[in-house]
Amino acid sequence: MQYHTLNREELVGALHTADTGLDLSEAGQRLEHYGPNEIERKKRKNYLKEYFVQFTHFFAVLLELAAVLSFLADLYSPGEGYDVLGYAIFGAVVVNATFAFWQEYKADRTVDALLKLIPSLVKVRRGGEIAKVDARLLVPGDILIVEEGDRIGADAVILEANSLYVNIATLTGESRPVRRFPGADRSETILDAKNVLFAGTTVESGNGVAAVFGTGRNTEFGKIASLAKEVKKRLTPMQTEIIRITRILTVAALLVGGVFFLLGFFSGQGFLIAAIFALSLIVANVPEGMLPTITLSLSLASQNMARRNALIKNLDSVQTLGSATVICTDKTGTITRNEMTLKEIYLAGGETISITGEGYDQDGEFVFAGERSGADERLHFFLLAGMLNCRATIEENGVFGDPTELSIIAAARKGRIENNGYAKLQEFPFTSERKMMSTSYEKGGETFIFSKGALEVLLPLSDYFVDDAGRVMPFDESNRARLVARAEDLERKAYRVLAVAYGRGEEERGFIMLGLVAIMDLPRSEVFDAIATCRRAGIRVLMLTGDNPLTAEAIARTIGLQVDLVLTGDETRRMPDEKLEDLLKHQNVLFARMRSEQKLRIASLLQRNGEVVAMTGDGVNDAPALRKADIGISMGTKGTEVAKEAADMILLDDNFASIVAAIEEGRTVYFNIKKFVTYILSSNIPEIVPYILQFFLRIPLPLSVIQILSIDLGSDLLPGLALGSEAPEEDIMDRPPVGKNERILDWEVFKRGYFFLGAIEGAAAMVAFLGFLFLSGWQYGDLSVTGTTLHRQAMTMTLLGAVSCQLFNVWTLRSWDHSSFQRGAFTNRLLIIAIAIEILWVYALLNVQAVQVIFNTAHVPAQYLWILLPFPILLFLSHELYKYLRRPKMVKSEF
Ligand code: ATP
């Protein structure tokens, strides 16, 4: 059916609905009949294919090659256990691939699940009442109410519209907003119809009411979306970093392997033995468990952030957050509570009236500061003018709309104001750009227009004012100055001030000024601490607000924000880029009366200064700035759908403090990844050293390849993960942000991993091996022990040398720069579990026969185990000392 060609009555009839909307049971039945209003937008991943891809990664191919070589070696010299090694290596490939796949799958799922949490609510009229429902519950026949910033949830024909402009770029590519009107449209194709709202498009400005006729896949958007191909994914910086790390380590592994292959081959070992030897070294060097551990750490961090009310849309932003150097935040709702209370009215005649009561409570008194005579009637009309010009509503089942307006309505209710006989004609909506709104009414054959907005906007539009005798008088300079002075006075006390005026006719000019309202919006209590934290953490906070400069500055000072300079939107616009860039470099600027478009410029200039910018926004016009910023942050409750879509992170509670919490998590995960990469690298040395020594010395093989795998994939993995989930360090917010170009795998990680901790572990492994052999009466150069129990016991000692050091290593690496004694013993549950499992593992290696057979180990009598003791202790204490000596060199926050 061509719904857009129908007039209002026909349409309502055809959809079997009414102006009051569907009743609830009917809506339920239709939902069952039509199904939920959703489109499967992304093609489902082929998980089987993804799983097999894991076997084609470079690491996997290397190991597969090693397995094949082992089987070849078994053919060449059977009975030496090369076949077992082949199976073991192949088993390692399967375990690793499955694990990596599982992590990716889980990360996918986590992000999906988090995205589902983002509320996508639409306003509908059902059973005569306005309700906010999940967009997926929309059904044909629903009466949809839309306003600026909404993403339209379904295809609908317009019944009423107030200066309604929509952006239908997603459907037609037309980027300019187009106006929409009610009334039948004769267009042949629905896309040309001017009375239709389409799913997936957005409301640029104005508001309207529309009847839904198409949902889910029956919408125009659904038809296109099912054809659309999945967009190709771009590599995120974190992925690039992971690829870089693995490349470096792989190249190192290949180099070492290559050198030893050549040495072996030319010293007459034969091709196969030399190749196996080289491959063992490569296996020892390749950190098989690293990739999945990093992914898991990031996804754990994003879950922690979600718990702290910050939803991350892509995992990568977790790390970017750690580098944030500037937060550009708006004021209303983020810094303040957005719970407005109208505290004072200043009538244009000069009377001040305070109003008692908090929030949207309807109990409160009007207290006159001085003479009251004759002001009651003016106050009454003032409140009526305010009330009639609000879109927000206070209803039994909740409050709807803009808190500024709710505070005005609450005040009108306190004054028992009622609409006696005003019939609404037209609305001239509020936009942040206009900073005012008006509504026209008809009463007794006359037309009135009521207006409210920023004083500087309404002042030039007002020609008259109501004086203290209730007369309409020309608005002369002295009275204008009096009003401005009064407004500034209130603004300095952090009040949000709006002027209220009215006029005759339907034009937004020639107004008669009625007076001012002073509205209080208290700062959120958590913001004080959050601002102080940012200061310590070397993160600058710039406030960019649409509100008045004086109010904004007063709030900024209350919460302890440093303000060196206040600039208004107009002043900013006139300033050349170079000047503004310079100011931004050296001063904490507060931007007031800003337009959304200007945020984009500020973000770009800050970035030119080398800053990593986190920027908040909630309106449609904020979207470009949110995209431009390194971390775009949108509000979960106040944010428009468009802003949420453009953002990297969504604040569920709209709270500034949650941004700071997310930054803390971002920094934490950065250091945690450093910690476990170091941890994993450390155990590479005791895996490599035995091979190198065996090449130069006449000793039996100290560690077999399968034992290497047992360290990499067995005993290292869980403790590594546990390090990835360490809680933030106490001073994590007392240091400067992580540099944008700082790498996780930097020289410090290499130094500590390979040359310090690893070196101790290498020594531990070899001392354990040789010490045990000598104490058991072995003579240097005697290779005949190879394959005997004594040899297996000695190899077990090498393995234990490495594992015992790793046990202490994980503990000392819990903190990157501080004493690990400061970390509570039981604060990381995963670590306790990991250590318990590791101890069980050691027990099994020593005592359980099935395990011994697979891993080539044997029971070692307790009297030899003391050889192991000194090294873990040495490792622990020397790393603690290292951190202690390095500490003074750490750069302190310069703020
Ligand atoms: P922020 O940008 O920090 O969220 P804000 O909420 O004050 O601050 P806007 O919503 O853009 O920014 O409001 C700008 C100005 O418009 C306000 O200072 C006020 O003077 C005026 N204003 C706000 N809401 C209304 C409204 N509902 N009707 C008329 N004027 C309004």
PDB file of N, CA, C and O in Angstrom, residues 583-620:
ATOM      1  N   LEU A 583      47.110  29.658  21.983  1.00  0.00           N
ATOM      2  CA  LEU A 583      46.412  29.794  23.265  1.00  0.00           C
ATOM      3  C   LEU A 583      46.137  28.428  23.874  1.00  0.00           C
ATOM      4  O   LEU A 583      46.315  28.204  25.069  1.00  0.00           O
ATOM      5  N   LEU A 584      45.715  27.510  23.003  1.00  0.00           N
ATOM      6  CA  LEU A 584      45.367  26.178  23.499  1.00  0.00           C
ATOM      7  C   LEU A 584      46.582  25.451  24.051  1.00  0.00           C
ATOM      8  O   LEU A 584      46.471  24.590  24.914  1.00  0.00           O
ATOM      9  N   LYS A 585      47.743  25.835  23.529  1.00  0.00           N
ATOM     10  CA  LYS A 585      48.967  25.165  23.974  1.00  0.00           C
ATOM     11  C   LYS A 585      49.313  25.584  25.409  1.00  0.00           C
ATOM     12  O   LYS A 585      49.746  24.793  26.212  1.00  0.00           O
ATOM     13  N   HIS A 586      49.107  26.894  25.688  1.00  0.00           N
ATOM     14  CA  HIS A 586      49.632  27.404  26.948  1.00  0.00           C
ATOM     15  C   HIS A 586      48.585  27.709  28.008  1.00  0.00           C
ATOM     16  O   HIS A 586      48.933  27.962  29.147  1.00  0.00           O
ATOM     17  N   GLN A 587      47.322  27.788  27.626  1.00  0.00           N
ATOM     18  CA  GLN A 587      46.339  28.239  28.612  1.00  0.00           C
ATOM     19  C   GLN A 587      45.183  27.258  28.734  1.00  0.00           C
ATOM     20  O   GLN A 587      44.850  26.558  27.792  1.00  0.00           O
ATOM     21  N   ASN A 588      44.586  27.273  29.917  1.00  0.00           N
ATOM     22  CA  ASN A 588      43.373  26.488  30.103  1.00  0.00           C
ATOM     23  C   ASN A 588      42.197  27.379  29.740  1.00  0.00           C
ATOM     24  O   ASN A 588      41.773  28.222  30.521  1.00  0.00           O
ATOM     25  N   VAL A 589      41.701  27.184  28.535  1.00  0.00           N
ATOM     26  CA  VAL A 589      40.664  28.064  28.029  1.00  0.00           C
ATOM     27  C   VAL A 589      39.297  27.466  28.344  1.00  0.00           C
ATOM     28  O   VAL A 589      39.099  26.256  28.224  1.00  0.00           O
ATOM     29  N   LEU A 590      38.361  28.322  28.757  1.00  0.00           N
ATOM     30  CA  LEU A 590      36.987  27.871  28.914  1.00  0.00           C
ATOM     31  C   LEU A 590      36.200  28.460  27.748  1.00  0.00           C
ATOM     32  O   LEU A 590      36.226  29.668  27.521  1.00  0.00           O
ATOM     33  N   PHE A 591      35.544  27.615  26.992  1.00  0.00           N
ATOM     34  CA  PHE A 591      34.774  28.099  25.841  1.00  0.00           C
ATOM     35  C   PHE A 591      33.302  28.125  26.203  1.00  0.00           C
ATOM     36  O   PHE A 591      32.727  27.085  26.521  1.00  0.00           O
ATOM     37  N   ALA A 592      32.709  29.311  26.141  1.00  0.00           N
ATOM     38  CA  ALA A 592      31.289  29.421  26.461  1.00  0.00           C
ATOM     39  C   ALA A 592      30.532  29.891  25.225  1.00  0.00           C
ATOM     40  O   ALA A 592      31.137  30.374  24.270  1.00  0.00           O
ATOM     41  N   ARG A 593      29.215  29.712  25.268  1.00  0.00           N
ATOM     42  CA  ARG A 593      28.376  30.088  24.132  1.00  0.00           C
ATOM     43  C   ARG A 593      28.938  29.521  22.826  1.00  0.00           C
ATOM     44  O   ARG A 593      29.057  30.219  21.826  1.00  0.00           O
ATOM     45  N   MET A 594      29.362  28.267  22.906  1.00  0.00           N
ATOM     46  CA  MET A 594      29.967  27.639  21.741  1.00  0.00           C
ATOM     47  C   MET A 594      28.900  26.995  20.875  1.00  0.00           C
ATOM     48  O   MET A 594      27.907  26.487  21.366  1.00  0.00           O
ATOM     49  N   ARG A 595      29.159  26.998  19.606  1.00  0.00           N
ATOM     50  CA  ARG A 595      28.303  26.230  18.715  1.00  0.00           C
ATOM     51  C   ARG A 595      28.969  24.886  18.488  1.00  0.00           C
ATOM     52  O   ARG A 595      30.190  24.781  18.503  1.00  0.00           O
ATOM     53  N   SER A 596      28.135  23.892  18.230  1.00  0.00           N
ATOM     54  CA  SER A 596      28.682  22.540  18.089  1.00  0.00           C
ATOM     55  C   SER A 596      29.749  22.461  17.005  1.00  0.00           C
ATOM     56  O   SER A 596      30.757  21.769  17.158  1.00  0.00           O
ATOM     57  N   GLU A 597      29.517  23.196  15.892  1.00  0.00           N
ATOM     58  CA  GLU A 597      30.477  23.067  14.773  1.00  0.00           C
ATOM     59  C   GLU A 597      31.881  23.474  15.214  1.00  0.00           C
ATOM     60  O   GLU A 597      32.869  23.016  14.656  1.00  0.00           O
ATOM     61  N   GLN A 598      31.939  24.377  16.213  1.00  0.00           N
ATOM     62  CA  GLN A 598      33.253  24.874  16.611  1.00  0.00           C
ATOM     63  C   GLN A 598      34.072  23.817  17.348  1.00  0.00           C
ATOM     64  O   GLN A 598      35.292  23.924  17.423  1.00  0.00           O
ATOM     65  N   LYS A 599      33.391  22.815  17.857  1.00  0.00           N
ATOM     66  CA  LYS A 599      34.111  21.772  18.591  1.00  0.00           C
ATOM     67  C   LYS A 599      35.090  21.053  17.679  1.00  0.00           C
ATOM     68  O   LYS A 599      36.165  20.643  18.098  1.00  0.00           O
ATOM     69  N   LEU A 600      34.692  20.895  16.426  1.00  0.00           N
ATOM     70  CA  LEU A 600      35.547  20.202  15.461  1.00  0.00           C
ATOM     71  C   LEU A 600      36.872  20.942  15.314  1.00  0.00           C
ATOM     72  O   LEU A 600      37.947  20.344  15.302  1.00  0.00           O
ATOM     73  N   ARG A 601      36.771  22.271  15.233  1.00  0.00           N
ATOM     74  CA  ARG A 601      37.974  23.077  15.056  1.00  0.00           C
ATOM     75  C   ARG A 601      38.883  22.951  16.281  1.00  0.00           C
ATOM     76  O   ARG A 601      40.090  22.782  16.165  1.00  0.00           O
ATOM     77  N   ILE A 602      38.270  23.017  17.453  1.00  0.00           N
ATOM     78  CA  ILE A 602      39.072  22.915  18.674  1.00  0.00           C
ATOM     79  C   ILE A 602      39.789  21.561  18.715  1.00  0.00           C
ATOM     80  O   ILE A 602      40.982  21.481  19.035  1.00  0.00           O
ATOM     81  N   ALA A 603      39.049  20.497  18.381  1.00  0.00           N
ATOM     82  CA  ALA A 603      39.666  19.159  18.403  1.00  0.00           C
ATOM     83  C   ALA A 603      40.855  19.116  17.442  1.00  0.00           C
ATOM     84  O   ALA A 603      41.930  18.629  17.792  1.00  0.00           O
ATOM     85  N   SER A 604      40.676  19.674  16.229  1.00  0.00           N
ATOM     86  CA  SER A 604      41.766  19.610  15.242  1.00  0.00           C
ATOM     87  C   SER A 604      42.974  20.400  15.724  1.00  0.00           C
ATOM     88  O   SER A 604      44.113  19.950  15.597  1.00  0.00           O
ATOM     89  N   LEU A 605      42.723  21.592  16.279  1.00  0.00           N
ATOM     90  CA  LEU A 605      43.848  22.419  16.709  1.00  0.00           C
ATOM     91  C   LEU A 605      44.599  21.765  17.868  1.00  0.00           C
ATOM     92  O   LEU A 605      45.824  21.794  17.924  1.00  0.00           O
ATOM     93  N   LEU A 606      43.859  21.166  18.762  1.00  0.00           N
ATOM     94  CA  LEU A 606      44.520  20.477  19.874  1.00  0.00           C
ATOM     95  C   LEU A 606      45.366  19.332  19.337  1.00  0.00           C
ATOM     96  O   LEU A 606      46.490  19.113  19.776  1.00  0.00           O
ATOM     97  N   GLN A 607      44.823  18.621  18.368  1.00  0.00           N
ATOM     98  CA  GLN A 607      45.584  17.504  17.801  1.00  0.00           C
ATOM     99  C   GLN A 607      46.845  18.001  17.102  1.00  0.00           C
ATOM    100  O   GLN A 607      47.886  17.363  17.150  1.00  0.00           O
ATOM    101  N   ARG A 608      46.720  19.173  16.468  1.00  0.00           N
ATOM    102  CA  ARG A 608      47.914  19.730  15.817  1.00  0.00           C
ATOM    103  C   ARG A 608      49.003  20.022  16.835  1.00  0.00           C
ATOM    104  O   ARG A 608      50.185  19.989  16.549  1.00  0.00           O
ATOM    105  N   ASN A 609      48.555  20.322  18.066  1.00  0.00           N
ATOM    106  CA  ASN A 609      49.509  20.555  19.156  1.00  0.00           C
ATOM    107  C   ASN A 609      50.058  19.256  19.719  1.00  0.00           C
ATOM    108  O   ASN A 609      50.756  19.263  20.728  1.00  0.00           O
ATOM    109  N   GLY A 610      49.658  18.160  19.137  1.00  0.00           N
ATOM    110  CA  GLY A 610      50.167  16.862  19.593  1.00  0.00           C
ATOM    111  C   GLY A 610      49.368  16.258  20.728  1.00  0.00           C
ATOM    112  O   GLY A 610      49.784  15.290  21.351  1.00  0.00           O
ATOM    113  N   GLU A 611      48.196  16.838  21.006  1.00  0.00           N
ATOM    114  CA  GLU A 611      47.407  16.314  22.124  1.00  0.00           C
ATOM    115  C   GLU A 611      46.577  15.111  21.670  1.00  0.00           C
ATOM    116  O   GLU A 611      46.227  14.991  20.501  1.00  0.00           O
ATOM    117  N   VAL A 612      46.296  14.242  22.632  1.00  0.00           N
ATOM    118  CA  VAL A 612      45.354  13.152  22.375  1.00  0.00           C
ATOM    119  C   VAL A 612      44.026  13.582  23.020  1.00  0.00           C
ATOM    120  O   VAL A 612      43.944  13.765  24.232  1.00  0.00           O
ATOM    121  N   VAL A 613      43.028  13.777  22.190  1.00  0.00           N
ATOM    122  CA  VAL A 613      41.829  14.487  22.631  1.00  0.00           C
ATOM    123  C   VAL A 613      40.649  13.553  22.899  1.00  0.00           C
ATOM    124  O   VAL A 613      40.265  12.761  22.036  1.00  0.00           O
ATOM    125  N   ALA A 614      40.100  13.660  24.093  1.00  0.00           N
ATOM    126  CA  ALA A 614      38.821  13.011  24.389  1.00  0.00           C
ATOM    127  C   ALA A 614      37.776  14.113  24.369  1.00  0.00           C
ATOM    128  O   ALA A 614      37.963  15.152  24.994  1.00  0.00           O
ATOM    129  N   MET A 615      36.699  13.901  23.630  1.00  0.00           N
ATOM    130  CA  MET A 615      35.722  14.993  23.468  1.00  0.00           C
ATOM    131  C   MET A 615      34.313  14.467  23.701  1.00  0.00           C
ATOM    132  O   MET A 615      33.944  13.431  23.172  1.00  0.00           O
ATOM    133  N   THR A 616      33.554  15.177  24.506  1.00  0.00           N
ATOM    134  CA  THR A 616      32.180  14.729  24.732  1.00  0.00           C
ATOM    135  C   THR A 616      31.224  15.468  23.811  1.00  0.00           C
ATOM    136  O   THR A 616      31.544  16.557  23.319  1.00  0.00           O
ATOM    137  N   GLY A 617      30.085  14.895  23.611  1.00  0.00           N
ATOM    138  CA  GLY A 617      29.080  15.559  22.788  1.00  0.00           C
ATOM    139  C   GLY A 617      27.802  14.773  22.844  1.00  0.00           C
ATOM    140  O   GLY A 617      27.812  13.578  23.121  1.00  0.00           O
ATOM    141  N   ASP A 618      26.675  15.455  22.584  1.00  0.00           N
ATOM    142  CA  ASP A 618      25.432  14.698  22.592  1.00  0.00           C
ATOM    143  C   ASP A 618      24.506  15.032  21.433  1.00  0.00           C
ATOM    144  O   ASP A 618      23.613  14.283  21.121  1.00  0.00           O
ATOM    145  N   GLY A 619      24.750  16.162  20.770  1.00  0.00           N
ATOM    146  CA  GLY A 619      23.826  16.562  19.717  1.00  0.00           C
ATOM    147  C   GLY A 619      24.226  16.028  18.350  1.00  0.00           C
ATOM    148  O   GLY A 619      25.313  15.501  18.169  1.00  0.00           O
ATOM    149  N   VAL A 620      23.306  16.207  17.400  1.00  0.00           N
ATOM    150  CA  VAL A 620      23.573  15.792  16.023  1.00  0.00           C
ATOM    151  C   VAL A 620      24.814  16.514  15.494  1.00  0.00           C
ATOM    152  O   VAL A 620      25.678  15.912  14.856  1.00  0.00           O
TER     153      VAL A 620
END
